[in-house]
Amino acid sequence: MKMHVAIVGAGMSGLSCASQLVRSGHTVALYDKGRGPGGRMSTRRMTTPLGDAHFDHGAQYFTVRDPAFMAQVARWSASGVAAPWPAAGTGAWVGVPTMNAVIKDMADQHDVTFGWHVRGLVRREDRWFLTGETAAGERLQAGPFDAVVVSLPPEQASAIVALHDLSLAATALAARSQPCWTGMFAFAERLPSRQDTVREAGLISWAARNGAKPGRKGPETWVVQASPHWSTQHIEDTVEQVTAALLAALSEALEETLPEPVTASAHRWRYAMSTGSNLGALWSAQSKIGVCGDWLLGPRVENAWISGRTLATRMMAREREEVA
């Protein structure tokens, strides 16, 4: 039996699940509260006196181990939306010309509605409806659907499914995400440092010269990500406070007195990374609700892709059993 499936969250795991379902003839509609494709692989664009500056302010790169994901990355490479980035280490890849290019490539193949914040689920006559609102506050409803997939961080996933499947909600509640403050800085000239990346230096977990990645253009840009510990301690600090702290930390790590940035900002990822589990994905044949995301395996882009694919496989296997 072919299903009409709603997927909440059009990041890597949700789109991976959608691709697997569509290949088997199912119909999928995705909904995401973001203004465009990316999720935690988003790219931020800022207007500066030197032109537009772009910052990969979420995931910095991804690695490949799984054979199926390796084949997917090879397709992205062949189409020019991904390339290796040796500066981040052997086997590191990035989207081209921005990190979200691979997400955009996936989203272009599906029915995705952006700017649609799903708030809850409603069950009517054995079918599912989504309720939510736009950024402007307009209330919306979508459906009916045969099944719903929630591809969100565990804290957000549990809030959506709690009223309808306590077992799924409890599993999500048991997971905990760590936050990450990310600083974004553009400079009028290239910083003289020979380093393109910084790892584990003071409060910095990772910093990178964004323009050193393949296919990047525009002014000199740096992305600075604080450690989970520091981010937790300063989770409610203002953007201005965090921006100043991360800029000072970058100066110290590069052992340079940095010029005044032409633009500077910070983004708070409340749900950046989780410790992961061995569950892979969650599917309830009774409630017809599924959950996927990297938090069900581990905090890597590849794991998000695998989780979505795993969920789709479980959903289809159960449907075949019921038909038989």
PDB file of C-alpha atoms in Angstrom:
ATOM      1  CA  MET A   1       0.000   0.000   0.000  1.00  0.00           C
ATOM      2  CA  LYS A   2       1.369   3.392  -0.969  1.00  0.00           C
ATOM      3  CA  MET A   3       1.515   5.969   1.800  1.00  0.00           C
ATOM      4  CA  HIS A   4       1.128   9.744   1.883  1.00  0.00           C
ATOM      5  CA  VAL A   5       3.722  10.829   4.453  1.00  0.00           C
ATOM      6  CA  ALA A   6       4.337  14.185   6.129  1.00  0.00           C
ATOM      7  CA  ILE A   7       7.890  14.889   7.271  1.00  0.00           C
ATOM      8  CA  VAL A   8       8.482  17.606   9.863  1.00  0.00           C
ATOM      9  CA  GLY A   9      11.976  18.992   9.306  1.00  0.00           C
ATOM     10  CA  ALA A  10      13.709  19.243   5.937  1.00  0.00           C
ATOM     11  CA  GLY A  11      17.279  18.757   7.085  1.00  0.00           C
ATOM     12  CA  MET A  12      19.579  15.899   6.160  1.00  0.00           C
ATOM     13  CA  SER A  13      17.688  13.105   7.952  1.00  0.00           C
ATOM     14  CA  GLY A  14      14.233  14.220   6.817  1.00  0.00           C
ATOM     15  CA  LEU A  15      15.305  14.579   3.190  1.00  0.00           C
ATOM     16  CA  SER A  16      17.133  11.251   3.269  1.00  0.00           C
ATOM     17  CA  CYS A  17      13.960   9.582   4.552  1.00  0.00           C
ATOM     18  CA  ALA A  18      11.916  11.329   1.861  1.00  0.00           C
ATOM     19  CA  SER A  19      14.237  10.189  -0.920  1.00  0.00           C
ATOM     20  CA  GLN A  20      14.041   6.562   0.153  1.00  0.00           C
ATOM     21  CA  LEU A  21      10.236   6.669   0.444  1.00  0.00           C
ATOM     22  CA  VAL A  22       9.729   8.390  -2.912  1.00  0.00           C
ATOM     23  CA  ARG A  23      11.998   5.880  -4.669  1.00  0.00           C
ATOM     24  CA  SER A  24       9.563   3.184  -3.505  1.00  0.00           C
ATOM     25  CA  GLY A  25       6.529   5.025  -4.850  1.00  0.00           C
ATOM     26  CA  HIS A  26       5.265   6.756  -1.729  1.00  0.00           C
ATOM     27  CA  THR A  27       4.164  10.410  -1.709  1.00  0.00           C
ATOM     28  CA  VAL A  28       5.971  12.768   0.674  1.00  0.00           C
ATOM     29  CA  ALA A  29       5.445  16.384   1.768  1.00  0.00           C
ATOM     30  CA  LEU A  30       8.070  18.093   3.926  1.00  0.00           C
ATOM     31  CA  TYR A  31       7.585  21.105   6.223  1.00  0.00           C
ATOM     32  CA  ASP A  32      10.362  23.197   7.742  1.00  0.00           C
ATOM     33  CA  LYS A  33      10.292  26.359   9.841  1.00  0.00           C
ATOM     34  CA  GLY A  34      13.455  27.705   8.194  1.00  0.00           C
ATOM     35  CA  ARG A  35      13.380  30.220   5.376  1.00  0.00           C
ATOM     36  CA  GLY A  36      15.326  27.891   3.116  1.00  0.00           C
ATOM     37  CA  PRO A  37      17.243  24.615   2.975  1.00  0.00           C
ATOM     38  CA  GLY A  38      20.022  23.910   5.423  1.00  0.00           C
ATOM     39  CA  GLY A  39      18.973  22.976   8.949  1.00  0.00           C
ATOM     40  CA  ARG A  40      22.178  22.526  10.913  1.00  0.00           C
ATOM     41  CA  MET A  41      24.056  22.641   7.600  1.00  0.00           C
ATOM     42  CA  SER A  42      22.861  26.194   7.019  1.00  0.00           C
ATOM     43  CA  THR A  43      24.838  29.026   5.452  1.00  0.00           C
ATOM     44  CA  ARG A  44      24.335  32.599   6.672  1.00  0.00           C
ATOM     45  CA  ARG A  45      24.625  35.485   4.214  1.00  0.00           C
ATOM     46  CA  MET A  46      25.508  38.963   5.480  1.00  0.00           C
ATOM     47  CA  THR A  47      25.715  42.238   3.557  1.00  0.00           C
ATOM     48  CA  THR A  48      29.000  44.093   4.086  1.00  0.00           C
ATOM     49  CA  PRO A  49      30.664  47.166   2.505  1.00  0.00           C
ATOM     50  CA  LEU A  50      32.859  44.659   0.640  1.00  0.00           C
ATOM     51  CA  GLY A  51      29.940  42.701  -0.779  1.00  0.00           C
ATOM     52  CA  ASP A  52      28.024  39.701   0.487  1.00  0.00           C
ATOM     53  CA  ALA A  53      29.817  37.491   2.998  1.00  0.00           C
ATOM     54  CA  HIS A  54      28.831  33.864   3.502  1.00  0.00           C
ATOM     55  CA  PHE A  55      29.339  31.802   6.646  1.00  0.00           C
ATOM     56  CA  ASP A  56      28.831  28.063   7.075  1.00  0.00           C
ATOM     57  CA  HIS A  57      27.691  28.587  10.652  1.00  0.00           C
ATOM     58  CA  GLY A  58      26.375  25.098  11.321  1.00  0.00           C
ATOM     59  CA  ALA A  59      28.162  21.863  10.426  1.00  0.00           C
ATOM     60  CA  GLN A  60      31.622  22.714   9.118  1.00  0.00           C
ATOM     61  CA  TYR A  61      32.264  19.591   7.049  1.00  0.00           C
ATOM     62  CA  PHE A  62      31.245  15.957   6.865  1.00  0.00           C
ATOM     63  CA  THR A  63      33.068  12.652   6.627  1.00  0.00           C
ATOM     64  CA  VAL A  64      32.191   9.405   4.856  1.00  0.00           C
ATOM     65  CA  ARG A  65      32.332   5.837   6.143  1.00  0.00           C
ATOM     66  CA  ASP A  66      29.098   4.107   5.158  1.00  0.00           C
ATOM     67  CA  PRO A  67      29.177   2.614   1.619  1.00  0.00           C
ATOM     68  CA  ALA A  68      25.692   3.862   0.738  1.00  0.00           C
ATOM     69  CA  PHE A  69      26.512   7.380   1.911  1.00  0.00           C
ATOM     70  CA  MET A  70      29.788   7.171   0.014  1.00  0.00           C
ATOM     71  CA  ALA A  71      27.801   6.535  -3.162  1.00  0.00           C
ATOM     72  CA  GLN A  72      25.592   9.540  -2.387  1.00  0.00           C
ATOM     73  CA  VAL A  73      28.619  11.775  -1.824  1.00  0.00           C
ATOM     74  CA  ALA A  74      30.084  10.567  -5.125  1.00  0.00           C
ATOM     75  CA  ARG A  75      26.888  11.722  -6.858  1.00  0.00           C
ATOM     76  CA  TRP A  76      27.116  15.118  -5.146  1.00  0.00           C
ATOM     77  CA  SER A  77      30.740  15.393  -6.201  1.00  0.00           C
ATOM     78  CA  ALA A  78      29.918  14.515  -9.806  1.00  0.00           C
ATOM     79  CA  SER A  79      27.211  17.199  -9.906  1.00  0.00           C
ATOM     80  CA  GLY A  80      29.550  19.794  -8.382  1.00  0.00           C
ATOM     81  CA  VAL A  81      27.713  20.418  -5.092  1.00  0.00           C
ATOM     82  CA  ALA A  82      30.350  18.778  -2.863  1.00  0.00           C
ATOM     83  CA  ALA A  83      34.140  18.653  -2.787  1.00  0.00           C
ATOM     84  CA  PRO A  84      36.922  17.451  -0.476  1.00  0.00           C
ATOM     85  CA  TRP A  85      38.423  19.931   1.993  1.00  0.00           C
ATOM     86  CA  PRO A  86      41.864  18.605   3.029  1.00  0.00           C
ATOM     87  CA  ALA A  87      42.421  21.418   5.553  1.00  0.00           C
ATOM     88  CA  ALA A  88      39.809  19.808   7.827  1.00  0.00           C
ATOM     89  CA  GLY A  89      41.521  16.415   7.621  1.00  0.00           C
ATOM     90  CA  THR A  90      41.635  13.334   5.450  1.00  0.00           C
ATOM     91  CA  GLY A  91      38.201  12.419   4.167  1.00  0.00           C
ATOM     92  CA  ALA A  92      36.550  15.756   4.986  1.00  0.00           C
ATOM     93  CA  TRP A  93      33.950  17.068   2.515  1.00  0.00           C
ATOM     94  CA  VAL A  94      31.986  20.309   2.205  1.00  0.00           C
ATOM     95  CA  GLY A  95      29.080  21.590   0.148  1.00  0.00           C
ATOM     96  CA  VAL A  96      29.947  23.840  -2.805  1.00  0.00           C
ATOM     97  CA  PRO A  97      29.679  26.818  -3.051  1.00  0.00           C
ATOM     98  CA  THR A  98      28.126  26.796   0.428  1.00  0.00           C
ATOM     99  CA  MET A  99      27.602  24.081   3.011  1.00  0.00           C
ATOM    100  CA  ASN A 100      23.859  23.972   2.418  1.00  0.00           C
ATOM    101  CA  ALA A 101      24.352  23.202  -1.296  1.00  0.00           C
ATOM    102  CA  VAL A 102      23.896  19.468  -0.726  1.00  0.00           C
ATOM    103  CA  ILE A 103      20.706  20.070   1.276  1.00  0.00           C
ATOM    104  CA  LYS A 104      19.394  22.353  -1.446  1.00  0.00           C
ATOM    105  CA  ASP A 105      20.176  19.693  -4.039  1.00  0.00           C
ATOM    106  CA  MET A 106      18.146  17.153  -2.062  1.00  0.00           C
ATOM    107  CA  ALA A 107      15.290  19.561  -1.309  1.00  0.00           C
ATOM    108  CA  ASP A 108      14.922  20.505  -4.979  1.00  0.00           C
ATOM    109  CA  GLN A 109      13.807  16.934  -5.653  1.00  0.00           C
ATOM    110  CA  HIS A 110      10.932  17.040  -3.178  1.00  0.00           C
ATOM    111  CA  ASP A 111       7.773  18.902  -2.191  1.00  0.00           C
ATOM    112  CA  VAL A 112       9.136  21.111   0.604  1.00  0.00           C
ATOM    113  CA  THR A 113       7.300  23.991   2.269  1.00  0.00           C
ATOM    114  CA  PHE A 114       9.643  26.369   4.104  1.00  0.00           C
ATOM    115  CA  GLY A 115       8.591  28.986   6.654  1.00  0.00           C
ATOM    116  CA  TRP A 116       6.032  26.546   8.106  1.00  0.00           C
ATOM    117  CA  HIS A 117       6.519  25.984  11.865  1.00  0.00           C
ATOM    118  CA  VAL A 118       4.754  22.743  12.830  1.00  0.00           C
ATOM    119  CA  ARG A 119       3.382  23.019  16.371  1.00  0.00           C
ATOM    120  CA  GLY A 120       1.452  19.776  16.736  1.00  0.00           C
ATOM    121  CA  LEU A 121      -0.356  16.772  15.296  1.00  0.00           C
ATOM    122  CA  VAL A 122      -4.078  16.041  15.143  1.00  0.00           C
ATOM    123  CA  ARG A 123      -5.555  12.569  14.629  1.00  0.00           C
ATOM    124  CA  ARG A 124      -8.881  12.300  12.764  1.00  0.00           C
ATOM    125  CA  GLU A 125     -10.421   9.109  11.439  1.00  0.00           C
ATOM    126  CA  ASP A 126      -7.101   7.259  11.477  1.00  0.00           C
ATOM    127  CA  ARG A 127      -5.362  10.023   9.493  1.00  0.00           C
ATOM    128  CA  TRP A 128      -2.864  12.671  10.557  1.00  0.00           C
ATOM    129  CA  PHE A 129      -3.040  16.446  10.200  1.00  0.00           C
ATOM    130  CA  LEU A 130      -0.303  18.967  10.984  1.00  0.00           C
ATOM    131  CA  THR A 131      -1.028  22.233  12.749  1.00  0.00           C
ATOM    132  CA  GLY A 132       1.321  25.183  12.745  1.00  0.00           C
ATOM    133  CA  GLU A 133       1.947  28.751  11.755  1.00  0.00           C
ATOM    134  CA  THR A 134       4.045  30.956   9.509  1.00  0.00           C
ATOM    135  CA  ALA A 135       6.686  33.388  10.769  1.00  0.00           C
ATOM    136  CA  ALA A 136       4.052  36.107  10.511  1.00  0.00           C
ATOM    137  CA  GLY A 137       1.748  34.187  12.842  1.00  0.00           C
ATOM    138  CA  GLU A 138      -0.718  32.905  10.238  1.00  0.00           C
ATOM    139  CA  ARG A 139      -2.205  29.635  11.457  1.00  0.00           C
ATOM    140  CA  LEU A 140      -2.037  26.700   9.084  1.00  0.00           C
ATOM    141  CA  GLN A 141      -3.141  23.103   8.801  1.00  0.00           C
ATOM    142  CA  ALA A 142      -2.015  20.378   6.393  1.00  0.00           C
ATOM    143  CA  GLY A 143      -3.267  16.864   5.720  1.00  0.00           C
ATOM    144  CA  PRO A 144      -4.552  14.257   5.750  1.00  0.00           C
ATOM    145  CA  PHE A 145      -1.518  11.948   5.885  1.00  0.00           C
ATOM    146  CA  ASP A 146      -1.164   8.220   6.466  1.00  0.00           C
ATOM    147  CA  ALA A 147       1.986   8.648   8.538  1.00  0.00           C
ATOM    148  CA  VAL A 148       4.147  11.362  10.063  1.00  0.00           C
ATOM    149  CA  VAL A 149       7.920  11.531  10.365  1.00  0.00           C
ATOM    150  CA  VAL A 150       9.504  13.940  12.850  1.00  0.00           C
ATOM    151  CA  SER A 151      13.055  14.863  11.876  1.00  0.00           C
ATOM    152  CA  LEU A 152      14.006  17.304  14.645  1.00  0.00           C
ATOM    153  CA  PRO A 153      16.333  17.480  17.665  1.00  0.00           C
ATOM    154  CA  PRO A 154      15.078  15.249  20.501  1.00  0.00           C
ATOM    155  CA  GLU A 155      13.762  18.102  22.663  1.00  0.00           C
ATOM    156  CA  GLN A 156      11.594  19.382  19.806  1.00  0.00           C
ATOM    157  CA  ALA A 157      10.578  15.917  18.614  1.00  0.00           C
ATOM    158  CA  SER A 158       9.312  14.897  22.051  1.00  0.00           C
ATOM    159  CA  ALA A 159       7.139  18.005  22.314  1.00  0.00           C
ATOM    160  CA  ILE A 160       5.370  17.184  19.042  1.00  0.00           C
ATOM    161  CA  VAL A 161       4.771  13.453  19.562  1.00  0.00           C
ATOM    162  CA  ALA A 162       4.119  13.381  23.355  1.00  0.00           C
ATOM    163  CA  LEU A 163       0.329  13.603  23.110  1.00  0.00           C
ATOM    164  CA  HIS A 164       0.133  10.718  20.662  1.00  0.00           C
ATOM    165  CA  ASP A 165       2.965   8.266  21.428  1.00  0.00           C
ATOM    166  CA  LEU A 166       4.430   8.271  24.936  1.00  0.00           C
ATOM    167  CA  SER A 167       7.020   5.619  24.101  1.00  0.00           C
ATOM    168  CA  LEU A 168       8.543   7.666  21.287  1.00  0.00           C
ATOM    169  CA  ALA A 169       8.394  10.806  23.405  1.00  0.00           C
ATOM    170  CA  ALA A 170      10.126   9.104  26.339  1.00  0.00           C
ATOM    171  CA  THR A 171      12.978   7.946  24.127  1.00  0.00           C
ATOM    172  CA  ALA A 172      13.408  11.459  22.768  1.00  0.00           C
ATOM    173  CA  LEU A 173      13.251  12.982  26.259  1.00  0.00           C
ATOM    174  CA  ALA A 174      16.056  10.679  27.393  1.00  0.00           C
ATOM    175  CA  ALA A 175      18.365  12.212  24.793  1.00  0.00           C
ATOM    176  CA  ARG A 176      20.031  15.524  25.493  1.00  0.00           C
ATOM    177  CA  SER A 177      21.487  17.980  23.004  1.00  0.00           C
ATOM    178  CA  GLN A 178      24.420  20.239  23.733  1.00  0.00           C
ATOM    179  CA  PRO A 179      24.324  23.894  22.666  1.00  0.00           C
ATOM    180  CA  CYS A 180      26.845  25.748  20.544  1.00  0.00           C
ATOM    181  CA  TRP A 181      27.454  29.467  20.162  1.00  0.00           C
ATOM    182  CA  THR A 182      28.869  30.276  16.714  1.00  0.00           C
ATOM    183  CA  GLY A 183      30.609  33.546  15.861  1.00  0.00           C
ATOM    184  CA  MET A 184      30.801  34.942  12.311  1.00  0.00           C
ATOM    185  CA  PHE A 185      33.396  37.555  11.365  1.00  0.00           C
ATOM    186  CA  ALA A 186      34.302  39.252   8.069  1.00  0.00           C
ATOM    187  CA  PHE A 187      37.472  41.285   7.624  1.00  0.00           C
ATOM    188  CA  ALA A 188      38.592  43.831   5.047  1.00  0.00           C
ATOM    189  CA  GLU A 189      41.782  41.900   4.349  1.00  0.00           C
ATOM    190  CA  ARG A 190      43.004  38.332   4.640  1.00  0.00           C
ATOM    191  CA  LEU A 191      44.345  37.571   8.116  1.00  0.00           C
ATOM    192  CA  PRO A 192      48.076  36.822   7.903  1.00  0.00           C
ATOM    193  CA  SER A 193      47.841  33.541   9.818  1.00  0.00           C
ATOM    194  CA  ARG A 194      48.851  30.454   7.857  1.00  0.00           C
ATOM    195  CA  GLN A 195      46.280  28.459   9.773  1.00  0.00           C
ATOM    196  CA  ASP A 196      42.959  27.822   8.060  1.00  0.00           C
ATOM    197  CA  THR A 197      41.529  25.885  11.007  1.00  0.00           C
ATOM    198  CA  VAL A 198      41.780  25.932  14.790  1.00  0.00           C
ATOM    199  CA  ARG A 199      40.790  23.062  17.065  1.00  0.00           C
ATOM    200  CA  GLU A 200      40.313  22.965  20.842  1.00  0.00           C
ATOM    201  CA  ALA A 201      41.927  26.262  21.800  1.00  0.00           C
ATOM    202  CA  GLY A 202      40.632  27.785  25.018  1.00  0.00           C
ATOM    203  CA  LEU A 203      36.891  28.285  24.724  1.00  0.00           C
ATOM    204  CA  ILE A 204      37.052  27.496  20.997  1.00  0.00           C
ATOM    205  CA  SER A 205      36.011  24.039  19.884  1.00  0.00           C
ATOM    206  CA  TRP A 206      36.532  24.809  16.184  1.00  0.00           C
ATOM    207  CA  ALA A 207      37.350  27.818  14.050  1.00  0.00           C
ATOM    208  CA  ALA A 208      37.910  28.053  10.313  1.00  0.00           C
ATOM    209  CA  ARG A 209      38.722  30.475   7.558  1.00  0.00           C
ATOM    210  CA  ASN A 210      35.446  29.995   5.699  1.00  0.00           C
ATOM    211  CA  GLY A 211      36.889  31.272   2.433  1.00  0.00           C
ATOM    212  CA  ALA A 212      39.502  28.508   2.450  1.00  0.00           C
ATOM    213  CA  LYS A 213      36.841  25.968   1.550  1.00  0.00           C
ATOM    214  CA  PRO A 214      36.433  24.985  -2.119  1.00  0.00           C
ATOM    215  CA  GLY A 215      34.307  27.293  -4.265  1.00  0.00           C
ATOM    216  CA  ARG A 216      34.045  30.158  -1.777  1.00  0.00           C
ATOM    217  CA  LYS A 217      34.070  33.799  -2.864  1.00  0.00           C
ATOM    218  CA  GLY A 218      33.783  37.180  -1.180  1.00  0.00           C
ATOM    219  CA  PRO A 219      35.645  38.871   1.694  1.00  0.00           C
ATOM    220  CA  GLU A 220      37.796  37.185   4.328  1.00  0.00           C
ATOM    221  CA  THR A 221      35.458  35.309   6.653  1.00  0.00           C
ATOM    222  CA  TRP A 222      35.945  33.245   9.799  1.00  0.00           C
ATOM    223  CA  VAL A 223      33.531  30.999  11.690  1.00  0.00           C
ATOM    224  CA  VAL A 224      34.272  30.393  15.382  1.00  0.00           C
ATOM    225  CA  GLN A 225      32.381  27.739  17.352  1.00  0.00           C
ATOM    226  CA  ALA A 226      32.546  27.677  21.127  1.00  0.00           C
ATOM    227  CA  SER A 227      32.876  24.487  23.138  1.00  0.00           C
ATOM    228  CA  PRO A 228      29.692  22.850  24.468  1.00  0.00           C
ATOM    229  CA  HIS A 229      30.799  23.603  28.041  1.00  0.00           C
ATOM    230  CA  TRP A 230      31.349  27.305  27.391  1.00  0.00           C
ATOM    231  CA  SER A 231      28.163  27.529  25.319  1.00  0.00           C
ATOM    232  CA  THR A 232      26.149  25.984  28.145  1.00  0.00           C
ATOM    233  CA  GLN A 233      27.611  28.388  30.679  1.00  0.00           C
ATOM    234  CA  HIS A 234      26.847  31.376  28.441  1.00  0.00           C
ATOM    235  CA  ILE A 235      23.644  30.141  26.795  1.00  0.00           C
ATOM    236  CA  GLU A 236      21.650  33.244  27.792  1.00  0.00           C
ATOM    237  CA  ASP A 237      24.366  35.811  27.031  1.00  0.00           C
ATOM    238  CA  THR A 238      23.578  38.462  24.435  1.00  0.00           C
ATOM    239  CA  VAL A 239      24.796  38.233  20.862  1.00  0.00           C
ATOM    240  CA  GLU A 240      27.051  41.225  21.528  1.00  0.00           C
ATOM    241  CA  GLN A 241      28.667  39.582  24.559  1.00  0.00           C
ATOM    242  CA  VAL A 242      29.275  36.314  22.730  1.00  0.00           C
ATOM    243  CA  THR A 243      30.597  38.046  19.612  1.00  0.00           C
ATOM    244  CA  ALA A 244      33.192  39.940  21.662  1.00  0.00           C
ATOM    245  CA  ALA A 245      34.247  36.804  23.560  1.00  0.00           C
ATOM    246  CA  LEU A 246      34.655  34.677  20.426  1.00  0.00           C
ATOM    247  CA  LEU A 247      36.580  37.393  18.585  1.00  0.00           C
ATOM    248  CA  ALA A 248      38.987  37.697  21.522  1.00  0.00           C
ATOM    249  CA  ALA A 249      39.359  33.910  21.630  1.00  0.00           C
ATOM    250  CA  LEU A 250      40.170  33.816  17.903  1.00  0.00           C
ATOM    251  CA  SER A 251      42.799  36.524  18.366  1.00  0.00           C
ATOM    252  CA  GLU A 252      44.397  34.523  21.159  1.00  0.00           C
ATOM    253  CA  ALA A 253      44.281  31.234  19.220  1.00  0.00           C
ATOM    254  CA  LEU A 254      45.895  32.788  16.120  1.00  0.00           C
ATOM    255  CA  GLU A 255      48.348  34.749  18.290  1.00  0.00           C
ATOM    256  CA  GLU A 256      47.498  37.919  16.376  1.00  0.00           C
ATOM    257  CA  THR A 257      45.988  41.292  17.081  1.00  0.00           C
ATOM    258  CA  LEU A 258      42.975  41.194  14.811  1.00  0.00           C
ATOM    259  CA  PRO A 259      41.665  44.203  12.893  1.00  0.00           C
ATOM    260  CA  GLU A 260      38.127  45.413  13.521  1.00  0.00           C
ATOM    261  CA  PRO A 261      35.729  43.164  11.570  1.00  0.00           C
ATOM    262  CA  VAL A 262      33.622  44.800   8.850  1.00  0.00           C
ATOM    263  CA  THR A 263      30.759  42.706  10.180  1.00  0.00           C
ATOM    264  CA  ALA A 264      30.363  40.418  13.172  1.00  0.00           C
ATOM    265  CA  SER A 265      27.537  38.396  14.656  1.00  0.00           C
ATOM    266  CA  ALA A 266      26.774  35.214  16.565  1.00  0.00           C
ATOM    267  CA  HIS A 267      24.184  32.464  16.326  1.00  0.00           C
ATOM    268  CA  ARG A 268      22.980  30.327  19.225  1.00  0.00           C
ATOM    269  CA  TRP A 269      22.357  26.697  18.355  1.00  0.00           C
ATOM    270  CA  ARG A 270      20.409  25.437  21.353  1.00  0.00           C
ATOM    271  CA  TYR A 271      20.356  21.892  20.001  1.00  0.00           C
ATOM    272  CA  ALA A 272      23.678  21.472  18.230  1.00  0.00           C
ATOM    273  CA  MET A 273      24.930  18.008  19.133  1.00  0.00           C
ATOM    274  CA  SER A 274      23.850  14.937  21.068  1.00  0.00           C
ATOM    275  CA  THR A 275      25.753  11.961  22.398  1.00  0.00           C
ATOM    276  CA  GLY A 276      23.845   9.592  20.113  1.00  0.00           C
ATOM    277  CA  SER A 277      22.550   6.049  20.585  1.00  0.00           C
ATOM    278  CA  ASN A 278      22.389   2.782  18.689  1.00  0.00           C
ATOM    279  CA  LEU A 279      18.675   3.037  17.885  1.00  0.00           C
ATOM    280  CA  GLY A 280      19.133   4.345  14.348  1.00  0.00           C
ATOM    281  CA  ALA A 281      15.514   5.463  13.976  1.00  0.00           C
ATOM    282  CA  LEU A 282      12.142   5.086  15.719  1.00  0.00           C
ATOM    283  CA  TRP A 283       8.949   3.810  14.118  1.00  0.00           C
ATOM    284  CA  SER A 284       5.592   2.937  15.672  1.00  0.00           C
ATOM    285  CA  ALA A 285       3.376   0.878  13.396  1.00  0.00           C
ATOM    286  CA  GLN A 286       0.495   1.505  15.795  1.00  0.00           C
ATOM    287  CA  SER A 287       0.574   5.297  15.843  1.00  0.00           C
ATOM    288  CA  LYS A 288       2.128   5.619  12.361  1.00  0.00           C
ATOM    289  CA  ILE A 289       4.712   8.075  13.720  1.00  0.00           C
ATOM    290  CA  GLY A 290       8.419   7.865  12.972  1.00  0.00           C
ATOM    291  CA  VAL A 291      11.388   9.793  14.322  1.00  0.00           C
ATOM    292  CA  CYS A 292      14.823  10.177  12.762  1.00  0.00           C
ATOM    293  CA  GLY A 293      17.924  12.309  13.246  1.00  0.00           C
ATOM    294  CA  ASP A 294      21.628  12.106  13.984  1.00  0.00           C
ATOM    295  CA  TRP A 295      20.858  11.979  17.727  1.00  0.00           C
ATOM    296  CA  LEU A 296      19.691   8.392  17.205  1.00  0.00           C
ATOM    297  CA  LEU A 297      23.187   7.396  16.053  1.00  0.00           C
ATOM    298  CA  GLY A 298      25.747  10.117  16.734  1.00  0.00           C
ATOM    299  CA  PRO A 299      26.542  13.780  15.957  1.00  0.00           C
ATOM    300  CA  ARG A 300      27.688  13.431  12.351  1.00  0.00           C
ATOM    301  CA  VAL A 301      26.094  14.501   9.064  1.00  0.00           C
ATOM    302  CA  GLU A 302      26.481  10.974   7.736  1.00  0.00           C
ATOM    303  CA  ASN A 303      24.535   9.590  10.695  1.00  0.00           C
ATOM    304  CA  ALA A 304      21.634  11.939   9.984  1.00  0.00           C
ATOM    305  CA  TRP A 305      21.503  10.608   6.412  1.00  0.00           C
ATOM    306  CA  ILE A 306      21.669   6.995   7.617  1.00  0.00           C
ATOM    307  CA  SER A 307      18.957   7.562  10.237  1.00  0.00           C
ATOM    308  CA  GLY A 308      16.507   8.910   7.671  1.00  0.00           C
ATOM    309  CA  ARG A 309      17.204   6.034   5.311  1.00  0.00           C
ATOM    310  CA  THR A 310      16.855   3.521   8.164  1.00  0.00           C
ATOM    311  CA  LEU A 311      13.476   4.912   9.171  1.00  0.00           C
ATOM    312  CA  ALA A 312      12.130   4.756   5.617  1.00  0.00           C
ATOM    313  CA  THR A 313      13.243   1.128   5.343  1.00  0.00           C
ATOM    314  CA  ARG A 314      11.488   0.218   8.605  1.00  0.00           C
ATOM    315  CA  MET A 315       8.298   1.987   7.570  1.00  0.00           C
ATOM    316  CA  MET A 316       8.154   0.222   4.229  1.00  0.00           C
ATOM    317  CA  ALA A 317       8.992  -3.174   5.724  1.00  0.00           C
ATOM    318  CA  ARG A 318       6.110  -2.874   8.184  1.00  0.00           C
ATOM    319  CA  GLU A 319       3.704  -1.798   5.460  1.00  0.00           C
ATOM    320  CA  ARG A 320       4.655  -4.812   3.374  1.00  0.00           C
ATOM    321  CA  GLU A 321       4.070  -7.100   6.360  1.00  0.00           C
ATOM    322  CA  GLU A 322       0.596  -5.654   6.935  1.00  0.00           C
ATOM    323  CA  VAL A 323      -0.364  -6.044   3.280  1.00  0.00           C
ATOM    324  CA  ALA A 324       0.871  -9.649   3.276  1.00  0.00           C
TER     325      ALA A 324
END
